[in-house]
Amino acid sequence: MARKSFKAMVVQQAANGKFIRMIVDKFLDELPEGEVLIRVHYSSLNYKDALSAIGNKGVTRRYPHTPGVDVAGIVEESVSDQFRPGEEVIVTGYDLGMNTPGGFGQYIRVPAAWVLKRPDNLSLREAMGYGTAGFAAALSIFRLQGYDVTPDRGEVLVTGATGGVGSLAVAFLAKAGYRVVAATGKLDEKQYLQDLGAAEVIHRDEANDTSGKPLLKGRWAGVVDTVGGNTLGTAIKSTMDRGAVSCVGLVGSPELPLNVYPFILRGVALFGIDSANCPMPMRRQIWQRIADDWKIERLDDLISECGLEDLDNEIERILQGRQRGRVVVNITH
Ligand SMILES: NC(=O)c1ccc[n+]([C@@H]2O[C@H](COP(=O)([O-])OP(=O)(O)OC[C@H]3O[C@@H](n4cnc5c(N)ncnc54)[C@H](OP(=O)(O)O)[C@@H]3O)[C@@H](O)[C@H]2O)c1
């Protein structure tokens, strides 16, 4: 029988040591073992995908490799009785796109334990409009809520607000009734952030204290931080009594300059967000929340769409911090 081929982005290391990206034909029998073969319809671009696409060994150890931590598609073959051919499914996180060939190709083969039936009320394209970024934003808010950070407690800060995680955190928090303060390096996007639901937009420098003070005036009931580094340290020092901070990203820095005072004097809680390994029961609950209460009416306003051929430019843009909102990758053609 003829081998079935499909198109995929492949990142590989050239002889000069540089990583290059190409769209190539691959064969289904080159995919790893797994119970479910999925025809990818949509993927999305996350910061982690861009790191994988430039040879970051903290994300991807082995090359050549196909990035893409997000997939929405249709089951083509399944040896698991949990899934049948023709079913619409999503896969986000686990090892997908890290060391397992991911969504920047027309097919993936993965363990059944990674696969989720498409939530009712979300199309495949919408699911990827949220993708890992939306899932991480929602998980961040779940953590704040689990520490009783309710809307009546005060304002919630979102850093890196025009990015994928940031935009969706602003929108979800606003839907959940919080007063959201969005910190951004792109003040020209103020209207975009207000349309998502931000009550106030501040420059990112205002959320990045350089005074060296061990504690700052407590302003935030909660924080969703995508930046890390001194911005995360500032956020924790500016969180009020019994407030909480979700640490979700590191676009600024992976370091955390801090002392213990916010924890022992104010009872501030710091939550680590690891969306990739979130257990399946909570994963289902979060996707259902995204599909129901937090579903964004004007999701298209924060999505741009590209195909595999244009993905290269989008990867460069996200690496430079120039993306706004989310990029959905249409893999159907
Ligand atoms: N923990 C998890 O489970 C999880 C899941 C998804 C993503 N993440 C992480 O979350 C972060 C954001 O991901 P994303 O996909 O939303 O990326 P993104 O779309 O590129 O958004 C990042 C935003 O951060 C701001 N920014 C960029 N460079 C900055 C810098 N040097 N200093 C301060 N702000 C900067 C920019 O927004 P402004 O111009 O508005 O400031 C940028 O749009 C990444 O670190 C990613 O790895 C973690």
PDB file of N, CA, C and O in Angstrom, residues 133 158-170 181-194 196 198 201-202 204 226-227 251 301-303 317-318 320-327:
ATOM      1  N   ALA A 133      -3.105  29.289  25.354  1.00  0.00           N
ATOM      2  CA  ALA A 133      -3.087  30.617  25.990  1.00  0.00           C
ATOM      3  C   ALA A 133      -4.357  30.848  26.796  1.00  0.00           C
ATOM      4  O   ALA A 133      -4.307  31.283  27.958  1.00  0.00           O
ATOM      5  N   VAL A 158      -3.338  42.414  35.070  1.00  0.00           N
ATOM      6  CA  VAL A 158      -2.861  41.463  34.053  1.00  0.00           C
ATOM      7  C   VAL A 158      -1.658  42.096  33.373  1.00  0.00           C
ATOM      8  O   VAL A 158      -1.753  43.219  32.858  1.00  0.00           O
ATOM      9  N   THR A 159      -0.519  41.395  33.358  1.00  0.00           N
ATOM     10  CA  THR A 159       0.673  41.926  32.680  1.00  0.00           C
ATOM     11  C   THR A 159       0.842  41.241  31.327  1.00  0.00           C
ATOM     12  O   THR A 159       0.320  40.149  31.106  1.00  0.00           O
ATOM     13  N   GLY A 160       1.580  41.911  30.430  1.00  0.00           N
ATOM     14  CA  GLY A 160       1.700  41.386  29.050  1.00  0.00           C
ATOM     15  C   GLY A 160       0.323  41.330  28.421  1.00  0.00           C
ATOM     16  O   GLY A 160      -0.026  40.382  27.712  1.00  0.00           O
ATOM     17  N   ALA A 161      -0.470  42.380  28.668  1.00  0.00           N
ATOM     18  CA  ALA A 161      -1.924  42.293  28.450  1.00  0.00           C
ATOM     19  C   ALA A 161      -2.341  42.128  26.996  1.00  0.00           C
ATOM     20  O   ALA A 161      -3.396  41.553  26.726  1.00  0.00           O
ATOM     21  N   THR A 162      -1.556  42.617  26.031  1.00  0.00           N
ATOM     22  CA  THR A 162      -2.012  42.463  24.639  1.00  0.00           C
ATOM     23  C   THR A 162      -1.624  41.108  24.052  1.00  0.00           C
ATOM     24  O   THR A 162      -2.017  40.776  22.936  1.00  0.00           O
ATOM     25  N   GLY A 163      -0.821  40.317  24.791  1.00  0.00           N
ATOM     26  CA  GLY A 163      -0.411  38.998  24.285  1.00  0.00           C
ATOM     27  C   GLY A 163      -1.572  38.009  24.327  1.00  0.00           C
ATOM     28  O   GLY A 163      -2.699  38.359  24.710  1.00  0.00           O
ATOM     29  N   GLY A 164      -1.297  36.773  23.929  1.00  0.00           N
ATOM     30  CA  GLY A 164      -2.347  35.759  23.866  1.00  0.00           C
ATOM     31  C   GLY A 164      -2.931  35.471  25.239  1.00  0.00           C
ATOM     32  O   GLY A 164      -4.147  35.581  25.459  1.00  0.00           O
ATOM     33  N   VAL A 165      -2.072  35.109  26.188  1.00  0.00           N
ATOM     34  CA  VAL A 165      -2.555  34.807  27.544  1.00  0.00           C
ATOM     35  C   VAL A 165      -3.167  36.069  28.153  1.00  0.00           C
ATOM     36  O   VAL A 165      -4.258  36.035  28.745  1.00  0.00           O
ATOM     37  N   GLY A 166      -2.461  37.201  27.983  1.00  0.00           N
ATOM     38  CA  GLY A 166      -2.912  38.457  28.583  1.00  0.00           C
ATOM     39  C   GLY A 166      -4.278  38.875  28.079  1.00  0.00           C
ATOM     40  O   GLY A 166      -5.181  39.187  28.871  1.00  0.00           O
ATOM     41  N   SER A 167      -4.461  38.869  26.765  1.00  0.00           N
ATOM     42  CA  SER A 167      -5.748  39.309  26.184  1.00  0.00           C
ATOM     43  C   SER A 167      -6.898  38.466  26.728  1.00  0.00           C
ATOM     44  O   SER A 167      -7.958  38.988  27.095  1.00  0.00           O
ATOM     45  N   LEU A 168      -6.680  37.145  26.773  1.00  0.00           N
ATOM     46  CA  LEU A 168      -7.764  36.263  27.211  1.00  0.00           C
ATOM     47  C   LEU A 168      -7.987  36.373  28.712  1.00  0.00           C
ATOM     48  O   LEU A 168      -9.128  36.300  29.181  1.00  0.00           O
ATOM     49  N   ALA A 169      -6.901  36.622  29.478  1.00  0.00           N
ATOM     50  CA  ALA A 169      -7.077  36.829  30.924  1.00  0.00           C
ATOM     51  C   ALA A 169      -7.917  38.080  31.166  1.00  0.00           C
ATOM     52  O   ALA A 169      -8.834  38.086  32.003  1.00  0.00           O
ATOM     53  N   VAL A 170      -7.620  39.154  30.424  1.00  0.00           N
ATOM     54  CA  VAL A 170      -8.408  40.395  30.574  1.00  0.00           C
ATOM     55  C   VAL A 170      -9.882  40.106  30.276  1.00  0.00           C
ATOM     56  O   VAL A 170     -10.787  40.469  31.048  1.00  0.00           O
ATOM     57  N   VAL A 181      -7.115  45.739  35.545  1.00  0.00           N
ATOM     58  CA  VAL A 181      -6.120  46.735  35.140  1.00  0.00           C
ATOM     59  C   VAL A 181      -5.124  46.024  34.232  1.00  0.00           C
ATOM     60  O   VAL A 181      -4.523  45.015  34.617  1.00  0.00           O
ATOM     61  N   ALA A 182      -4.987  46.523  33.002  1.00  0.00           N
ATOM     62  CA  ALA A 182      -4.130  45.871  32.005  1.00  0.00           C
ATOM     63  C   ALA A 182      -2.816  46.634  31.893  1.00  0.00           C
ATOM     64  O   ALA A 182      -2.819  47.840  31.643  1.00  0.00           O
ATOM     65  N   ALA A 183      -1.687  45.936  32.091  1.00  0.00           N
ATOM     66  CA  ALA A 183      -0.367  46.573  31.939  1.00  0.00           C
ATOM     67  C   ALA A 183       0.210  46.134  30.593  1.00  0.00           C
ATOM     68  O   ALA A 183       0.279  44.932  30.300  1.00  0.00           O
ATOM     69  N   THR A 184       0.632  47.112  29.783  1.00  0.00           N
ATOM     70  CA  THR A 184       1.099  46.812  28.436  1.00  0.00           C
ATOM     71  C   THR A 184       2.270  47.709  28.039  1.00  0.00           C
ATOM     72  O   THR A 184       2.401  48.818  28.564  1.00  0.00           O
ATOM     73  N   GLY A 185       3.066  47.210  27.102  1.00  0.00           N
ATOM     74  CA  GLY A 185       4.090  48.059  26.500  1.00  0.00           C
ATOM     75  C   GLY A 185       3.541  48.779  25.279  1.00  0.00           C
ATOM     76  O   GLY A 185       4.232  49.583  24.665  1.00  0.00           O
ATOM     77  N   LYS A 186       2.301  48.461  24.898  1.00  0.00           N
ATOM     78  CA  LYS A 186       1.715  49.032  23.673  1.00  0.00           C
ATOM     79  C   LYS A 186       0.519  49.920  24.037  1.00  0.00           C
ATOM     80  O   LYS A 186      -0.629  49.508  23.894  1.00  0.00           O
ATOM     81  N   LEU A 187       0.814  51.128  24.502  1.00  0.00           N
ATOM     82  CA  LEU A 187      -0.292  51.995  24.929  1.00  0.00           C
ATOM     83  C   LEU A 187      -1.209  52.362  23.762  1.00  0.00           C
ATOM     84  O   LEU A 187      -2.370  52.731  23.972  1.00  0.00           O
ATOM     85  N   ASP A 188      -0.697  52.237  22.530  1.00  0.00           N
ATOM     86  CA  ASP A 188      -1.559  52.499  21.372  1.00  0.00           C
ATOM     87  C   ASP A 188      -2.648  51.432  21.223  1.00  0.00           C
ATOM     88  O   ASP A 188      -3.562  51.580  20.409  1.00  0.00           O
ATOM     89  N   GLU A 189      -2.572  50.363  21.998  1.00  0.00           N
ATOM     90  CA  GLU A 189      -3.603  49.311  21.959  1.00  0.00           C
ATOM     91  C   GLU A 189      -4.615  49.470  23.102  1.00  0.00           C
ATOM     92  O   GLU A 189      -5.314  48.531  23.455  1.00  0.00           O
ATOM     93  N   LYS A 190      -4.654  50.701  23.680  1.00  0.00           N
ATOM     94  CA  LYS A 190      -5.550  50.941  24.818  1.00  0.00           C
ATOM     95  C   LYS A 190      -7.009  50.586  24.475  1.00  0.00           C
ATOM     96  O   LYS A 190      -7.693  49.902  25.244  1.00  0.00           O
ATOM     97  N   GLN A 191      -7.446  51.014  23.286  1.00  0.00           N
ATOM     98  CA  GLN A 191      -8.841  50.774  22.907  1.00  0.00           C
ATOM     99  C   GLN A 191      -9.127  49.274  22.800  1.00  0.00           C
ATOM    100  O   GLN A 191     -10.170  48.780  23.242  1.00  0.00           O
ATOM    101  N   TYR A 192      -8.166  48.538  22.221  1.00  0.00           N
ATOM    102  CA  TYR A 192      -8.302  47.074  22.098  1.00  0.00           C
ATOM    103  C   TYR A 192      -8.503  46.459  23.482  1.00  0.00           C
ATOM    104  O   TYR A 192      -9.403  45.629  23.686  1.00  0.00           O
ATOM    105  N   LEU A 193      -7.680  46.880  24.454  1.00  0.00           N
ATOM    106  CA  LEU A 193      -7.768  46.311  25.804  1.00  0.00           C
ATOM    107  C   LEU A 193      -9.072  46.716  26.488  1.00  0.00           C
ATOM    108  O   LEU A 193      -9.695  45.912  27.194  1.00  0.00           O
ATOM    109  N   GLN A 194      -9.503  47.961  26.241  1.00  0.00           N
ATOM    110  CA  GLN A 194     -10.779  48.395  26.832  1.00  0.00           C
ATOM    111  C   GLN A 194     -11.937  47.599  26.212  1.00  0.00           C
ATOM    112  O   GLN A 194     -12.870  47.205  26.910  1.00  0.00           O
ATOM    113  N   LEU A 196     -11.805  44.626  25.272  1.00  0.00           N
ATOM    114  CA  LEU A 196     -11.799  43.281  25.879  1.00  0.00           C
ATOM    115  C   LEU A 196     -12.390  43.301  27.290  1.00  0.00           C
ATOM    116  O   LEU A 196     -12.711  42.254  27.843  1.00  0.00           O
ATOM    117  N   ALA A 198     -10.940  45.740  29.877  1.00  0.00           N
ATOM    118  CA  ALA A 198     -10.067  46.388  30.869  1.00  0.00           C
ATOM    119  C   ALA A 198     -10.707  47.697  31.341  1.00  0.00           C
ATOM    120  O   ALA A 198     -11.154  48.505  30.521  1.00  0.00           O
ATOM    121  N   VAL A 201      -5.962  50.980  31.725  1.00  0.00           N
ATOM    122  CA  VAL A 201      -4.782  50.492  31.004  1.00  0.00           C
ATOM    123  C   VAL A 201      -3.588  51.305  31.476  1.00  0.00           C
ATOM    124  O   VAL A 201      -3.626  52.536  31.471  1.00  0.00           O
ATOM    125  N   ILE A 202      -2.526  50.621  31.932  1.00  0.00           N
ATOM    126  CA  ILE A 202      -1.332  51.326  32.396  1.00  0.00           C
ATOM    127  C   ILE A 202      -0.121  50.871  31.576  1.00  0.00           C
ATOM    128  O   ILE A 202      -0.147  49.791  30.981  1.00  0.00           O
ATOM    129  N   ARG A 204       3.520  49.305  31.035  1.00  0.00           N
ATOM    130  CA  ARG A 204       4.179  48.213  31.772  1.00  0.00           C
ATOM    131  C   ARG A 204       5.223  48.729  32.768  1.00  0.00           C
ATOM    132  O   ARG A 204       5.467  48.083  33.782  1.00  0.00           O
ATOM    133  N   THR A 226       2.303  37.339  33.103  1.00  0.00           N
ATOM    134  CA  THR A 226       2.894  36.581  31.989  1.00  0.00           C
ATOM    135  C   THR A 226       4.348  36.974  31.745  1.00  0.00           C
ATOM    136  O   THR A 226       4.978  36.423  30.853  1.00  0.00           O
ATOM    137  N   VAL A 227       4.856  37.930  32.544  1.00  0.00           N
ATOM    138  CA  VAL A 227       6.157  38.542  32.219  1.00  0.00           C
ATOM    139  C   VAL A 227       7.312  37.967  33.037  1.00  0.00           C
ATOM    140  O   VAL A 227       8.408  37.763  32.533  1.00  0.00           O
ATOM    141  N   VAL A 251       8.028  36.019  29.580  1.00  0.00           N
ATOM    142  CA  VAL A 251       8.475  36.764  28.395  1.00  0.00           C
ATOM    143  C   VAL A 251       9.528  37.830  28.743  1.00  0.00           C
ATOM    144  O   VAL A 251      10.347  38.177  27.905  1.00  0.00           O
ATOM    145  N   ASP A 301     -12.308  39.334  17.121  1.00  0.00           N
ATOM    146  CA  ASP A 301     -11.569  40.602  17.217  1.00  0.00           C
ATOM    147  C   ASP A 301     -10.146  40.396  17.721  1.00  0.00           C
ATOM    148  O   ASP A 301      -9.293  41.262  17.551  1.00  0.00           O
ATOM    149  N   LEU A 302      -9.910  39.282  18.423  1.00  0.00           N
ATOM    150  CA  LEU A 302      -8.554  39.098  18.943  1.00  0.00           C
ATOM    151  C   LEU A 302      -7.806  37.967  18.238  1.00  0.00           C
ATOM    152  O   LEU A 302      -6.723  37.573  18.644  1.00  0.00           O
ATOM    153  N   ILE A 303      -8.396  37.479  17.135  1.00  0.00           N
ATOM    154  CA  ILE A 303      -7.753  36.395  16.382  1.00  0.00           C
ATOM    155  C   ILE A 303      -7.273  36.902  15.029  1.00  0.00           C
ATOM    156  O   ILE A 303      -7.989  37.629  14.349  1.00  0.00           O
ATOM    157  N   ARG A 317       7.206  37.487  14.810  1.00  0.00           N
ATOM    158  CA  ARG A 317       6.474  38.555  15.514  1.00  0.00           C
ATOM    159  C   ARG A 317       6.284  38.227  16.994  1.00  0.00           C
ATOM    160  O   ARG A 317       6.460  39.084  17.859  1.00  0.00           O
ATOM    161  N   ILE A 318       5.944  36.966  17.293  1.00  0.00           N
ATOM    162  CA  ILE A 318       5.689  36.628  18.710  1.00  0.00           C
ATOM    163  C   ILE A 318       7.008  36.682  19.485  1.00  0.00           C
ATOM    164  O   ILE A 318       7.045  37.115  20.645  1.00  0.00           O
ATOM    165  N   GLN A 320       9.354  38.729  19.012  1.00  0.00           N
ATOM    166  CA  GLN A 320       9.675  40.141  19.250  1.00  0.00           C
ATOM    167  C   GLN A 320       8.646  40.817  20.155  1.00  0.00           C
ATOM    168  O   GLN A 320       8.711  42.031  20.366  1.00  0.00           O
ATOM    169  N   GLY A 321       7.686  40.064  20.683  1.00  0.00           N
ATOM    170  CA  GLY A 321       6.663  40.642  21.571  1.00  0.00           C
ATOM    171  C   GLY A 321       5.710  41.550  20.823  1.00  0.00           C
ATOM    172  O   GLY A 321       5.061  42.413  21.400  1.00  0.00           O
ATOM    173  N   ARG A 322       5.584  41.347  19.477  1.00  0.00           N
ATOM    174  CA  ARG A 322       4.775  42.259  18.677  1.00  0.00           C
ATOM    175  C   ARG A 322       3.397  41.711  18.355  1.00  0.00           C
ATOM    176  O   ARG A 322       2.596  42.371  17.703  1.00  0.00           O
ATOM    177  N   GLN A 323       3.094  40.475  18.806  1.00  0.00           N
ATOM    178  CA  GLN A 323       1.770  39.934  18.514  1.00  0.00           C
ATOM    179  C   GLN A 323       0.721  40.639  19.366  1.00  0.00           C
ATOM    180  O   GLN A 323       0.999  41.067  20.475  1.00  0.00           O
ATOM    181  N   ARG A 324      -0.481  40.723  18.809  1.00  0.00           N
ATOM    182  CA  ARG A 324      -1.624  41.178  19.594  1.00  0.00           C
ATOM    183  C   ARG A 324      -2.651  40.078  19.533  1.00  0.00           C
ATOM    184  O   ARG A 324      -3.007  39.622  18.440  1.00  0.00           O
ATOM    185  N   GLY A 325      -3.098  39.619  20.718  1.00  0.00           N
ATOM    186  CA  GLY A 325      -4.117  38.567  20.744  1.00  0.00           C
ATOM    187  C   GLY A 325      -3.552  37.245  20.264  1.00  0.00           C
ATOM    188  O   GLY A 325      -2.418  36.898  20.555  1.00  0.00           O
ATOM    189  N   ARG A 326      -4.358  36.505  19.484  1.00  0.00           N
ATOM    190  CA  ARG A 326      -4.033  35.127  19.156  1.00  0.00           C
ATOM    191  C   ARG A 326      -3.916  34.893  17.654  1.00  0.00           C
ATOM    192  O   ARG A 326      -4.617  35.525  16.875  1.00  0.00           O
ATOM    193  N   VAL A 327      -3.028  33.989  17.305  1.00  0.00           N
ATOM    194  CA  VAL A 327      -2.900  33.572  15.905  1.00  0.00           C
ATOM    195  C   VAL A 327      -3.417  32.134  15.791  1.00  0.00           C
ATOM    196  O   VAL A 327      -2.894  31.223  16.441  1.00  0.00           O
TER     197      VAL A 327
END
